[in-house]
Amino acid sequence: MPLTLQRTELLRSRNYIAGEWREATGSQLDVTDPATGALITRVPDSGACEAREAAEAAHAAFATWRKVPAKQRAQIIKRWNDLVLAHQDDLGTLVSMEQGKPLAEGKGEIVYAASYIEWFAEEATRMNGEIIPAPVAGRRMFAVKEPVGVIAAITPWNFPAAMIARKIAPALAAGCTVVCKPAEDTPLTSLALVRLAEEAGVPPGVLNIVTASRENTPEVVDAWLDDPRVRKITFTGSTPVGKHLARRSADTLKKLSLELGGNAPFIVFEDADLDAAVEGLMAAKFRNGGQTCVCPNRVFVQAKVHDTFSEKLAARVKALKVGPASDASSQIGPMINARAVEKIERHVQDAVARGARVLVGGGRLPELGPRYFAPTVLVGADGTMACASEETFGPVVPLTRFDTEAEVIAAANDTPFGLAAYFYSNDIRRVWRVADALESGIVGINEGAIAAEAAPFGGVKESGYGREGSTHGLEDYLHTKYVCQGQLD
Ligand SMILES: NC(=O)C1=CN([C@@H]2O[C@H](COP(=O)(O)OP(=O)(O)OC[C@H]3O[C@@H](n4cnc5c(N)ncnc54)[C@H](O)[C@@H]3O)[C@@H](O)[C@H]2O)C=CC1
Ligand SMILES: O=C(O)[C@H](O)CS(=O)(=O)O
């Protein structure tokens, strides 16, 4: 069944700057369906000019928006949340249309995105400061929370709704204003979300969105990086780009939130509930076809249970239905672009060339289209393989056998990344030893589905810094100002 919108005007093709939907002044960027390659629509392929106009609008709006009472900001954000949920079907269809994930996942992502919007509508009214007991007489001392200012949000293609929602919502809640640049592969969901924010009453200039091709994106973002009025960069994407943003923003010392790449280990100990571990791995690995930064990239199974586990897993992976989002029974969609499929194929071929064996899948599915890759299970994987050091970002599970706890902790931590880690064990002493030893920002214990708006989401090491969601997520958009009043005795 073709993917269509009820409210067709949510399919938008213009930038939104200073409260105006503006046509492209130059070239345009094709947005295509990854399942078929068909053109969906065209959006502006913007450059430094549009970027500067957006930054100017956000800077001008900040003086007023920061003074809007927190409760009023909260009410506007809550209205935005209600509109997003009221348009769940259309927004979910847009996600699946441009990103390719199965429709059920696309619609599910809208609920997930809205959970962040609702969360920060509530957090907006709890930006309490502190009254500090003065160490000397005659003084009053306060710690006051203030908005950082103009925020630049650069977002990835894998969760086109959730990633931008969990950046815009806390920014608006804190009293900041925003310029954002969505991923070139998936701009449409972001444009629709901004339209609904406008409808909810977000004033002109407070929220601005600019679309650009991969080639022109550096021109847009560098204009914000060099602009002293932009006070913070919040980015979700690859570690190389995250490092570029950190280096380039140093000249104006911007605040940074970087949610970058991962290389999550998934460890199954011999004392684990194997059926639960299989289900946990299926949930964590095959969500969005493996295109998430927290999906298990390396799977370690203790020798005694390796063969039983791999057989159980193989049966589940074999049963996965691959297909376009227009087929409601699809569970694994196409990969986002040709580059992604080439990387996945390279990882599988490299692993096999180094001794791994394909238990399930192992290659493309040309009969479905050029962007499809079969859900794959490899056995005999090891740390010498590309899939052990690089994020595959696809539906591939490389299984590595291990003997001892010490050995697997060392292997799990042997990576520059540290975003998520998972392990299954029913030994309570082992649970706390391993949870303490794993070098990651997120640890799932006997649980594969860890994402939630109430949780502080973020990494350590080269997976970045800053936290999104939870009460910590608002802090990244605030300064703490110390106010001291004397001569009061
Ligand atoms: N942490 C996460 O959730 C994500 C991690 N990734 C990782 O990144 C790899 C590559 O995926 P991509 O989509 O290519 O990620 P990417 O990091 O290249 O793109 C993410 C965002 O950064 C922008 N960007 C790209 N180059 C830029 C530059 N020079 N200056 C400013 N902005 C720039 C893109 O336009 C997009 O909006 C994936 O295979 C995965 O390993 C990708 C997406 C999400
Ligand atoms: O970037 C991602 O892959 C997401 O952060 C994963 S999650 O937060 O949606 O789990």
PDB file of C-alpha atoms and ligand atoms in Angstrom, residues 154-159 163 166 181-185 212-214 217-222 225 235-242 244-245 259-262 291-294 336-337 339-340 343 390-393 419 457 463, ligand 1:
ATOM      1  CA  ILE A 154      22.510  19.261  13.594  1.00  0.00           C
ATOM      2  CA  THR A 155      20.695  15.958  13.414  1.00  0.00           C
ATOM      3  CA  PRO A 156      21.108  12.514  11.781  1.00  0.00           C
ATOM      4  CA  TRP A 157      18.903  10.506   9.461  1.00  0.00           C
ATOM      5  CA  ASN A 158      18.290   7.443  11.606  1.00  0.00           C
ATOM      6  CA  PHE A 159      15.618   8.920  13.903  1.00  0.00           C
ATOM      7  CA  MET A 163      16.622  13.226  17.483  1.00  0.00           C
ATOM      8  CA  ARG A 166      15.047  15.799  21.968  1.00  0.00           C
ATOM      9  CA  LYS A 181      19.896  21.550   9.984  1.00  0.00           C
ATOM     10  CA  PRO A 182      18.417  18.066   9.521  1.00  0.00           C
ATOM     11  CA  ALA A 183      20.219  15.251   7.699  1.00  0.00           C
ATOM     12  CA  GLU A 184      20.155  15.580   3.902  1.00  0.00           C
ATOM     13  CA  ASP A 185      18.565  12.134   3.562  1.00  0.00           C
ATOM     14  CA  ALA A 212      21.073  21.446   2.703  1.00  0.00           C
ATOM     15  CA  SER A 213      22.790  18.736   0.685  1.00  0.00           C
ATOM     16  CA  ARG A 214      25.771  16.825   2.073  1.00  0.00           C
ATOM     17  CA  THR A 217      26.058  21.294   4.762  1.00  0.00           C
ATOM     18  CA  PRO A 218      29.571  22.384   5.797  1.00  0.00           C
ATOM     19  CA  GLU A 219      28.890  25.884   4.398  1.00  0.00           C
ATOM     20  CA  VAL A 220      25.667  26.126   6.422  1.00  0.00           C
ATOM     21  CA  VAL A 221      27.097  24.729   9.656  1.00  0.00           C
ATOM     22  CA  ASP A 222      30.439  26.545   9.418  1.00  0.00           C
ATOM     23  CA  LEU A 225      30.279  27.616  14.018  1.00  0.00           C
ATOM     24  CA  PHE A 235      24.908  17.254  17.398  1.00  0.00           C
ATOM     25  CA  THR A 236      23.974  13.628  16.875  1.00  0.00           C
ATOM     26  CA  GLY A 237      25.937  11.755  14.251  1.00  0.00           C
ATOM     27  CA  SER A 238      29.327  10.304  13.473  1.00  0.00           C
ATOM     28  CA  THR A 239      32.363  10.761  15.658  1.00  0.00           C
ATOM     29  CA  PRO A 240      34.492  12.299  12.845  1.00  0.00           C
ATOM     30  CA  VAL A 241      31.924  15.049  12.297  1.00  0.00           C
ATOM     31  CA  GLY A 242      31.555  15.500  16.057  1.00  0.00           C
ATOM     32  CA  HIS A 244      35.193  18.559  13.490  1.00  0.00           C
ATOM     33  CA  LEU A 245      32.441  20.525  15.255  1.00  0.00           C
ATOM     34  CA  GLU A 259      25.969  12.180  20.764  1.00  0.00           C
ATOM     35  CA  LEU A 260      28.275  10.280  18.472  1.00  0.00           C
ATOM     36  CA  GLY A 261      29.048   6.831  17.178  1.00  0.00           C
ATOM     37  CA  GLY A 262      29.055   3.676  19.242  1.00  0.00           C
ATOM     38  CA  GLN A 291      20.866   1.694  12.182  1.00  0.00           C
ATOM     39  CA  THR A 292      21.064   3.044  15.698  1.00  0.00           C
ATOM     40  CA  CYS A 293      24.067   4.256  17.648  1.00  0.00           C
ATOM     41  CA  VAL A 294      23.141   2.063  20.615  1.00  0.00           C
ATOM     42  CA  ILE A 336      19.405   4.652   4.221  1.00  0.00           C
ATOM     43  CA  ASN A 337      21.716   5.042   1.236  1.00  0.00           C
ATOM     44  CA  ARG A 339      27.165   4.288   1.211  1.00  0.00           C
ATOM     45  CA  ALA A 340      25.541   2.484   4.129  1.00  0.00           C
ATOM     46  CA  LYS A 343      29.871  -0.387   4.431  1.00  0.00           C
ATOM     47  CA  GLU A 390      33.839   0.140  13.196  1.00  0.00           C
ATOM     48  CA  GLU A 391      30.114   0.734  13.664  1.00  0.00           C
ATOM     49  CA  THR A 392      28.424  -1.489  11.061  1.00  0.00           C
ATOM     50  CA  PHE A 393      25.116   0.382  11.345  1.00  0.00           C
ATOM     51  CA  LEU A 419      27.974   4.781  24.277  1.00  0.00           C
ATOM     52  CA  PHE A 457      21.267   9.445  27.268  1.00  0.00           C
ATOM     53  CA  SER A 463      31.043   8.519  21.791  1.00  0.00           C
TER      54      SER A 463
HETATM   55  N1  LIG B   1      25.180   8.640  16.959  1.00  0.00           N
HETATM   56  C1  LIG B   1      24.222   8.414  16.100  1.00  0.00           C
HETATM   57  O1  LIG B   1      23.053   8.282  16.426  1.00  0.00           O
HETATM   58  C2  LIG B   1      24.538   8.343  14.681  1.00  0.00           C
HETATM   59  C3  LIG B   1      25.754   7.856  14.288  1.00  0.00           C
HETATM   60  N2  LIG B   1      26.041   7.801  12.972  1.00  0.00           N
HETATM   61  C4  LIG B   1      27.326   7.245  12.569  1.00  0.00           C
HETATM   62  O2  LIG B   1      27.834   8.038  11.498  1.00  0.00           O
HETATM   63  C5  LIG B   1      28.064   7.203  10.386  1.00  0.00           C
HETATM   64  C6  LIG B   1      27.829   7.962   9.137  1.00  0.00           C
HETATM   65  O3  LIG B   1      26.455   8.395   9.116  1.00  0.00           O
HETATM   66  P1  LIG B   1      26.159   9.795   8.555  1.00  0.00           P
HETATM   67  O4  LIG B   1      24.724  10.047   8.418  1.00  0.00           O
HETATM   68  O5  LIG B   1      27.016   9.985   7.347  1.00  0.00           O
HETATM   69  O6  LIG B   1      26.624  10.697   9.774  1.00  0.00           O
HETATM   70  P2  LIG B   1      27.180  12.153   9.665  1.00  0.00           P
HETATM   71  O7  LIG B   1      27.805  12.417  10.973  1.00  0.00           O
HETATM   72  O8  LIG B   1      27.972  12.343   8.442  1.00  0.00           O
HETATM   73  O9  LIG B   1      25.839  13.074   9.517  1.00  0.00           O
HETATM   74  C7  LIG B   1      25.112  13.460  10.643  1.00  0.00           C
HETATM   75  C8  LIG B   1      24.717  14.932  10.460  1.00  0.00           C
HETATM   76  O10 LIG B   1      25.907  15.706  10.363  1.00  0.00           O
HETATM   77  C9  LIG B   1      25.871  16.502   9.185  1.00  0.00           C
HETATM   78  N3  LIG B   1      27.236  16.699   8.698  1.00  0.00           N
HETATM   79  C10 LIG B   1      27.949  15.873   7.901  1.00  0.00           C
HETATM   80  N4  LIG B   1      29.154  16.405   7.656  1.00  0.00           N
HETATM   81  C11 LIG B   1      29.198  17.616   8.293  1.00  0.00           C
HETATM   82  C12 LIG B   1      30.162  18.663   8.411  1.00  0.00           C
HETATM   83  N5  LIG B   1      31.361  18.581   7.829  1.00  0.00           N
HETATM   84  N6  LIG B   1      29.843  19.764   9.125  1.00  0.00           N
HETATM   85  C13 LIG B   1      28.646  19.846   9.736  1.00  0.00           C
HETATM   86  N7  LIG B   1      27.681  18.894   9.678  1.00  0.00           N
HETATM   87  C14 LIG B   1      27.975  17.794   8.956  1.00  0.00           C
HETATM   88  C15 LIG B   1      25.006  15.702   8.233  1.00  0.00           C
HETATM   89  O11 LIG B   1      24.502  16.528   7.218  1.00  0.00           O
HETATM   90  C16 LIG B   1      23.934  15.201   9.172  1.00  0.00           C
HETATM   91  O12 LIG B   1      22.979  16.224   9.378  1.00  0.00           O
HETATM   92  C17 LIG B   1      27.087   6.050  10.572  1.00  0.00           C
HETATM   93  O13 LIG B   1      27.509   4.921   9.847  1.00  0.00           O
HETATM   94  C18 LIG B   1      27.177   5.836  12.059  1.00  0.00           C
HETATM   95  O14 LIG B   1      28.372   5.122  12.326  1.00  0.00           O
HETATM   96  C19 LIG B   1      25.200   8.270  12.012  1.00  0.00           C
HETATM   97  C20 LIG B   1      23.947   8.738  12.386  1.00  0.00           C
HETATM   98  C21 LIG B   1      23.505   8.754  13.744  1.00  0.00           C
END
